[in-house]
mmCIF file with all atom_site columns, C-alpha atoms in Angstrom:
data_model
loop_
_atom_site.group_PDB
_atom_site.id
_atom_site.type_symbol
_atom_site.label_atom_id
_atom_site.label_alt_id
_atom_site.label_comp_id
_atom_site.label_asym_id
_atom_site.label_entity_id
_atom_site.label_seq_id
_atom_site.pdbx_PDB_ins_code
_atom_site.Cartn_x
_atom_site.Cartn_y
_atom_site.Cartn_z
_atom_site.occupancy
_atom_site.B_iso_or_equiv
_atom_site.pdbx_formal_charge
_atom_site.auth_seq_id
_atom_site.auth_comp_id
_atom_site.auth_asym_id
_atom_site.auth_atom_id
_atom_site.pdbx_PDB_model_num
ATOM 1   C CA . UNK H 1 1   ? 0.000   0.000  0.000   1.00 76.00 ? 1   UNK H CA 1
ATOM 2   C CA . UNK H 1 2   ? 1.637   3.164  -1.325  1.00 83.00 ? 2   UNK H CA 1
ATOM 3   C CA . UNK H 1 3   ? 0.729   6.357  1.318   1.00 90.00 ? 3   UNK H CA 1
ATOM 4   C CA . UNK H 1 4   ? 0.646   9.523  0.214   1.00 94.00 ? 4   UNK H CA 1
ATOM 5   C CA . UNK H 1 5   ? 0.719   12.868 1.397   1.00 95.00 ? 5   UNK H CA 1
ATOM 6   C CA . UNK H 1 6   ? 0.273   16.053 -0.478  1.00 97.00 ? 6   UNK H CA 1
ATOM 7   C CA . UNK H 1 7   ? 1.062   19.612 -0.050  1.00 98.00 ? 7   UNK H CA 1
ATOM 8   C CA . UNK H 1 8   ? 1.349   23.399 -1.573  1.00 98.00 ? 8   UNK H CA 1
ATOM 9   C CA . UNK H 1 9   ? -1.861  24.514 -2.049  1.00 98.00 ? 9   UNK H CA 1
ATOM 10  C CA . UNK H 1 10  ? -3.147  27.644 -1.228  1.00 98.00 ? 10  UNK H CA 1
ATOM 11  C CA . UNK H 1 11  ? -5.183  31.029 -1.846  1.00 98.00 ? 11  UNK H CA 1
ATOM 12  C CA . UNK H 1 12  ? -3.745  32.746 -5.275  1.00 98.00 ? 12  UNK H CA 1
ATOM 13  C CA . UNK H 1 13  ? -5.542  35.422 -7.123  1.00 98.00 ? 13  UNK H CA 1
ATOM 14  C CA . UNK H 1 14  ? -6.231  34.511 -10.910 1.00 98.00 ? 14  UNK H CA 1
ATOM 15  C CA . UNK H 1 15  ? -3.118  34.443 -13.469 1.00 98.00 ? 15  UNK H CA 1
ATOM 16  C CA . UNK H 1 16  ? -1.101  33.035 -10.274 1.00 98.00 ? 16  UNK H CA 1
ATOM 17  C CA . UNK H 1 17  ? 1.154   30.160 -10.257 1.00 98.00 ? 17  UNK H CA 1
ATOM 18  C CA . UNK H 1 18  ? 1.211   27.218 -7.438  1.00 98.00 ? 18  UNK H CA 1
ATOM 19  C CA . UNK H 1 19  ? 3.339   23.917 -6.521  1.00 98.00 ? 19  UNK H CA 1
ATOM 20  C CA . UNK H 1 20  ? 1.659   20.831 -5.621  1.00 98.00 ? 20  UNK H CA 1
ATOM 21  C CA . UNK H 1 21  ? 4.044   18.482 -3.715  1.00 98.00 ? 21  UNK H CA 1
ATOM 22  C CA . UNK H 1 22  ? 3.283   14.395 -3.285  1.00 97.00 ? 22  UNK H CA 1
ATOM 23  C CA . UNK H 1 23  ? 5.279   12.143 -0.990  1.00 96.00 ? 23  UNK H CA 1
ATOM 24  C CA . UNK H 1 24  ? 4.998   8.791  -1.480  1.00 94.00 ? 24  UNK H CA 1
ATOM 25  C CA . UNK H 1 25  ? 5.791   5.966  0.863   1.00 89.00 ? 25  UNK H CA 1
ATOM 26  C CA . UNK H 1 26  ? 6.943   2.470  -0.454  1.00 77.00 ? 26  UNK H CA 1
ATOM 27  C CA . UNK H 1 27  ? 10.057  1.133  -2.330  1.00 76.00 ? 27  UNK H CA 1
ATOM 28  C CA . UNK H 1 28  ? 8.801   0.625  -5.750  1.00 83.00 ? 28  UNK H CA 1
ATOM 29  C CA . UNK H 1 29  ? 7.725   4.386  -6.358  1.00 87.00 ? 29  UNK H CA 1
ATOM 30  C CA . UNK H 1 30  ? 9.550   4.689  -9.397  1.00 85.00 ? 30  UNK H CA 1
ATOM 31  C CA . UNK H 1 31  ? 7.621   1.846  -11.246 1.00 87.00 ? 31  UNK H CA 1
ATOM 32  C CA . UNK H 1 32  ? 4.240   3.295  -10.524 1.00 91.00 ? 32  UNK H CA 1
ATOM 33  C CA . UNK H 1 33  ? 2.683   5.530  -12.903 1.00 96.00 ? 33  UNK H CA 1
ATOM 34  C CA . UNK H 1 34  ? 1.267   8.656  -10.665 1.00 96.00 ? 34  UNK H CA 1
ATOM 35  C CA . UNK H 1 35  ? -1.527  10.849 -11.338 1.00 98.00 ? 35  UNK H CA 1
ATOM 36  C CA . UNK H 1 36  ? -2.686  13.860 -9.778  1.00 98.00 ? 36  UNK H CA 1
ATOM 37  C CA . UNK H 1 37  ? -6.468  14.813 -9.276  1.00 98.00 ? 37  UNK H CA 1
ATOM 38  C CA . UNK H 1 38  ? -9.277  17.425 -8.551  1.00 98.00 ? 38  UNK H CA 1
ATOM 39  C CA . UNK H 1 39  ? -12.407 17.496 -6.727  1.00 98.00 ? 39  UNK H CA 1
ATOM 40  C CA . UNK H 1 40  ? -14.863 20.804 -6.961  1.00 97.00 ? 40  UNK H CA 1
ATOM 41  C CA . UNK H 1 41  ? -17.365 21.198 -4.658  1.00 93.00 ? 41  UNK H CA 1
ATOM 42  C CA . UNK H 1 42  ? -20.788 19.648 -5.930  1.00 95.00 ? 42  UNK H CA 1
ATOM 43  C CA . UNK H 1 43  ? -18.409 17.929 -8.849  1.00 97.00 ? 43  UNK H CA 1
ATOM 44  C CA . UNK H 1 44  ? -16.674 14.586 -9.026  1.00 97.00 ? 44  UNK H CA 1
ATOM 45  C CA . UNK H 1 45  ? -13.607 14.333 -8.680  1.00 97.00 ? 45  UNK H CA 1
ATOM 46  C CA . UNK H 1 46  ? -11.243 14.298 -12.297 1.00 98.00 ? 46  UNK H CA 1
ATOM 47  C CA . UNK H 1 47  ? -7.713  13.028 -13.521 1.00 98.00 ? 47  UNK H CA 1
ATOM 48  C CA . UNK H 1 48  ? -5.827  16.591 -14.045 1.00 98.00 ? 48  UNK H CA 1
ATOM 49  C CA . UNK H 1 49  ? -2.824  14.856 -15.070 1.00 98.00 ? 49  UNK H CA 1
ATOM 50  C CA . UNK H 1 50  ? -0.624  11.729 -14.837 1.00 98.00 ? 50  UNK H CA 1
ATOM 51  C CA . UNK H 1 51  ? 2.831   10.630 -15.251 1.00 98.00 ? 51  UNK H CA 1
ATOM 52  C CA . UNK H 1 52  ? 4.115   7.001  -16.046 1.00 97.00 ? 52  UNK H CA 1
ATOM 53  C CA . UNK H 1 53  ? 7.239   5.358  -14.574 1.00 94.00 ? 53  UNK H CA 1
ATOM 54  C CA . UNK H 1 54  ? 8.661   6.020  -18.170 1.00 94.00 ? 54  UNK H CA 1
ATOM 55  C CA . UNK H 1 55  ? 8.383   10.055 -17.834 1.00 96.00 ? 55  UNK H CA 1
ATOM 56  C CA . UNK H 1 56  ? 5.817   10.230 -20.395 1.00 97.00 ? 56  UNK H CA 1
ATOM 57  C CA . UNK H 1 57  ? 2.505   12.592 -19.910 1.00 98.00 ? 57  UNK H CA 1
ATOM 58  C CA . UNK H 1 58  ? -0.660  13.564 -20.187 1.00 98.00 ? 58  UNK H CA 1
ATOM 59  C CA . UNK H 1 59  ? -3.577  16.329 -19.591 1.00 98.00 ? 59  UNK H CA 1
ATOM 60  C CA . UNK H 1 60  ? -6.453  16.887 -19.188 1.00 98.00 ? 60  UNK H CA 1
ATOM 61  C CA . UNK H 1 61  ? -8.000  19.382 -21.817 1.00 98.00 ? 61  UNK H CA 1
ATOM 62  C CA . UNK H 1 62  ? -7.816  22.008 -19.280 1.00 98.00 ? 62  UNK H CA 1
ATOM 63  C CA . UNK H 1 63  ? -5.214  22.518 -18.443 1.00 98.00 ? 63  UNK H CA 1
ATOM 64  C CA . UNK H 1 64  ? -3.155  21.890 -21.159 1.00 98.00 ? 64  UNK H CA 1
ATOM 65  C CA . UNK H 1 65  ? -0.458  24.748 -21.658 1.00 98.00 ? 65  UNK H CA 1
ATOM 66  C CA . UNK H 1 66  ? -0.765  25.424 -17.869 1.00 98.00 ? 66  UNK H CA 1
ATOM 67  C CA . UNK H 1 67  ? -0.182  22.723 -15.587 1.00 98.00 ? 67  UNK H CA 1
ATOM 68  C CA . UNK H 1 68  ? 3.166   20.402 -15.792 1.00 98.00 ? 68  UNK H CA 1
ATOM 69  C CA . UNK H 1 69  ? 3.582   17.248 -13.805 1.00 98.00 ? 69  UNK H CA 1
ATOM 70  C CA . UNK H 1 70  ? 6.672   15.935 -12.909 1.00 98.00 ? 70  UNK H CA 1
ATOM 71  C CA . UNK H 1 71  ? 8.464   13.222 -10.479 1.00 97.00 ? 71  UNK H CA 1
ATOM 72  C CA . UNK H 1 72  ? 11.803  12.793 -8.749  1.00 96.00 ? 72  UNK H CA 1
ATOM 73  C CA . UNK H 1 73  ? 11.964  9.356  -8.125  1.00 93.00 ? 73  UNK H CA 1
ATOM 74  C CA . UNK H 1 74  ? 14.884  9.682  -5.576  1.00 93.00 ? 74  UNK H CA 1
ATOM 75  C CA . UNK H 1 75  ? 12.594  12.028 -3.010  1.00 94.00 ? 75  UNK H CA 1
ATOM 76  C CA . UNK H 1 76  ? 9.700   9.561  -4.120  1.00 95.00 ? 76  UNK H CA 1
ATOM 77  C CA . UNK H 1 77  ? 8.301   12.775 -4.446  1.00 96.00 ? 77  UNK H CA 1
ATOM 78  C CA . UNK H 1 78  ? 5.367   14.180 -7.857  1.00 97.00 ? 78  UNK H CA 1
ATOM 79  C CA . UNK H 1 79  ? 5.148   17.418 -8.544  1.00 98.00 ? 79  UNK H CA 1
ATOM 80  C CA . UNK H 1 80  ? 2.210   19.516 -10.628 1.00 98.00 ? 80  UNK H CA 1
ATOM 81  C CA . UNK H 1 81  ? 3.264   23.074 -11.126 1.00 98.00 ? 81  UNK H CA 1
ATOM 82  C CA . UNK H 1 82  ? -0.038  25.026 -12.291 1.00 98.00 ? 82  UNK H CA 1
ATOM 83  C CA . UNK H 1 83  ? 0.724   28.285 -13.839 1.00 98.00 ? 83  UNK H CA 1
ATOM 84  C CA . UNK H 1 84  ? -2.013  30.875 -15.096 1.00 98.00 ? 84  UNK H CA 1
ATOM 85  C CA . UNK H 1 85  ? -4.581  29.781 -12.775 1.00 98.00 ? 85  UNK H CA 1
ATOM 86  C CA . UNK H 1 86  ? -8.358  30.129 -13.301 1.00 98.00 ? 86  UNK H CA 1
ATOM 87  C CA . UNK H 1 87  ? -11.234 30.414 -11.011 1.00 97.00 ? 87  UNK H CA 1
ATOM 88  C CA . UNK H 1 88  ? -12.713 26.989 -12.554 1.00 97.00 ? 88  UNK H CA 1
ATOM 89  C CA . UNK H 1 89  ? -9.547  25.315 -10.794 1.00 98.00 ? 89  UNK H CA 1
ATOM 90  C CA . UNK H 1 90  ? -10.214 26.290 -7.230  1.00 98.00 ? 90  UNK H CA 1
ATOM 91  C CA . UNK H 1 91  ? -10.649 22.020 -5.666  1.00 98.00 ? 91  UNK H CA 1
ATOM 92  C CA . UNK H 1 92  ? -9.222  19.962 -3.385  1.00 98.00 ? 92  UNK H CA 1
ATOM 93  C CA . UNK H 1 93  ? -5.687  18.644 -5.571  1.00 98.00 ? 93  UNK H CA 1
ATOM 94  C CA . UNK H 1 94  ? -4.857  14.752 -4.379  1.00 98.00 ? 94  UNK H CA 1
ATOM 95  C CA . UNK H 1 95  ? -2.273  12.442 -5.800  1.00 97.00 ? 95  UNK H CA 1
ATOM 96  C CA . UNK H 1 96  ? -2.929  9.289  -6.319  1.00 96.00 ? 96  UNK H CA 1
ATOM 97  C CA . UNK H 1 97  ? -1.309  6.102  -8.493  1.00 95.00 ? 97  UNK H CA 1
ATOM 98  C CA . UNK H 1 98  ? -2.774  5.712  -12.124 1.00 95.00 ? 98  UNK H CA 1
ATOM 99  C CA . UNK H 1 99  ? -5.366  3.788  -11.845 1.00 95.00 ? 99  UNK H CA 1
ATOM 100 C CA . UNK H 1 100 ? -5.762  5.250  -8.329  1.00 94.00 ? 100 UNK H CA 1
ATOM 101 C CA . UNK H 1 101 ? -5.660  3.343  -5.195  1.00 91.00 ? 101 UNK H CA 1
ATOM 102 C CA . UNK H 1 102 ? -8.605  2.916  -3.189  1.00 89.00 ? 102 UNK H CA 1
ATOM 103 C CA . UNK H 1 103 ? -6.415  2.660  -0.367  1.00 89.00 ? 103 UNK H CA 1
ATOM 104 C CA . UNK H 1 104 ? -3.988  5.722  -0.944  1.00 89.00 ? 104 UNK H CA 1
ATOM 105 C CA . UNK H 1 105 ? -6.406  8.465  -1.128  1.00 92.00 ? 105 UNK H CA 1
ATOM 106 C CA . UNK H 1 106 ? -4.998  11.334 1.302   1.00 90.00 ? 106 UNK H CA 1
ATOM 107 C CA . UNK H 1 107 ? -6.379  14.430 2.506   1.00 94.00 ? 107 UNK H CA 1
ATOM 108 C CA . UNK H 1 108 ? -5.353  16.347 -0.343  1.00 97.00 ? 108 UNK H CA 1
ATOM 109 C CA . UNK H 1 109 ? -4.479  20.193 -0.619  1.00 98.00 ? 109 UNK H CA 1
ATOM 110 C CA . UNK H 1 110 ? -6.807  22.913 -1.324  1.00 98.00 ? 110 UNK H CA 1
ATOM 111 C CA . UNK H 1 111 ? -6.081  25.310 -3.792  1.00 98.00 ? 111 UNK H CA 1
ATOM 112 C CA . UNK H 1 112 ? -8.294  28.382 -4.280  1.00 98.00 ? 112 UNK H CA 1
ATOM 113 C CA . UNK H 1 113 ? -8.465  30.757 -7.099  1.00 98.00 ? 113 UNK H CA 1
ATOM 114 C CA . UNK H 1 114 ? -10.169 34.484 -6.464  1.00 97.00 ? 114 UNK H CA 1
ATOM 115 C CA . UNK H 1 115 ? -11.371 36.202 -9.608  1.00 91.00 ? 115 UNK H CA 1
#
């Protein structure tokens, strides 16, 4: 079971840029493909984007041109840096494996955009 914590969210005013942070527990972080994802309130919650063990990535329509995921598998750590940020992206950000993992759902980190 992978555990997963994330931080870096956070109030920003729209055009702002934020970091997400994810540390993962476990020994075999690098071979897992990681995703990160959204929940709005009244909405369910959506893939943003996701990384595989291999580097390669993917978006979701968007926020294409604006958000970048990345990993460092040495600090077992994923990373979404969200530049230009909208109002439409203010949710609670979680990381999760791709497919997730029932059982690593954390708290997740709220980021909120003001117009």
């Amino acid at each position: 079971q992978v555990q997963l914590v994330e931080s870096g969210g956070g109030l920003v005013q729209t055009g702002g840029s934020l970091r997400l942070s994810c540390a993962a527990s476990g020994s075999f972080f690098s071979l897992n493909a990681m995703a990160w994802y959204r929940q709005a309130p009244g909405k369910q919650r959506e893939l943003v984007a996701a990384i595989t063990a291999g580097r390669n990535t993917n978006y979701a329509d968007s926020v294409k041109g604006r958000f970048t995921i990345s990993r460092d598998n040495a600090k077992r750590t994923v990373y979404l840096r969200m530049n230009n940020l909208k109002p439409e992206d203010t949710a609670v950000y979680y990381c999760n494996l791709n497919p997730p993992s029932l059982a690593s759902w954390g708290q997740g980190t709220q980021v909120t955009v003001s117009s």
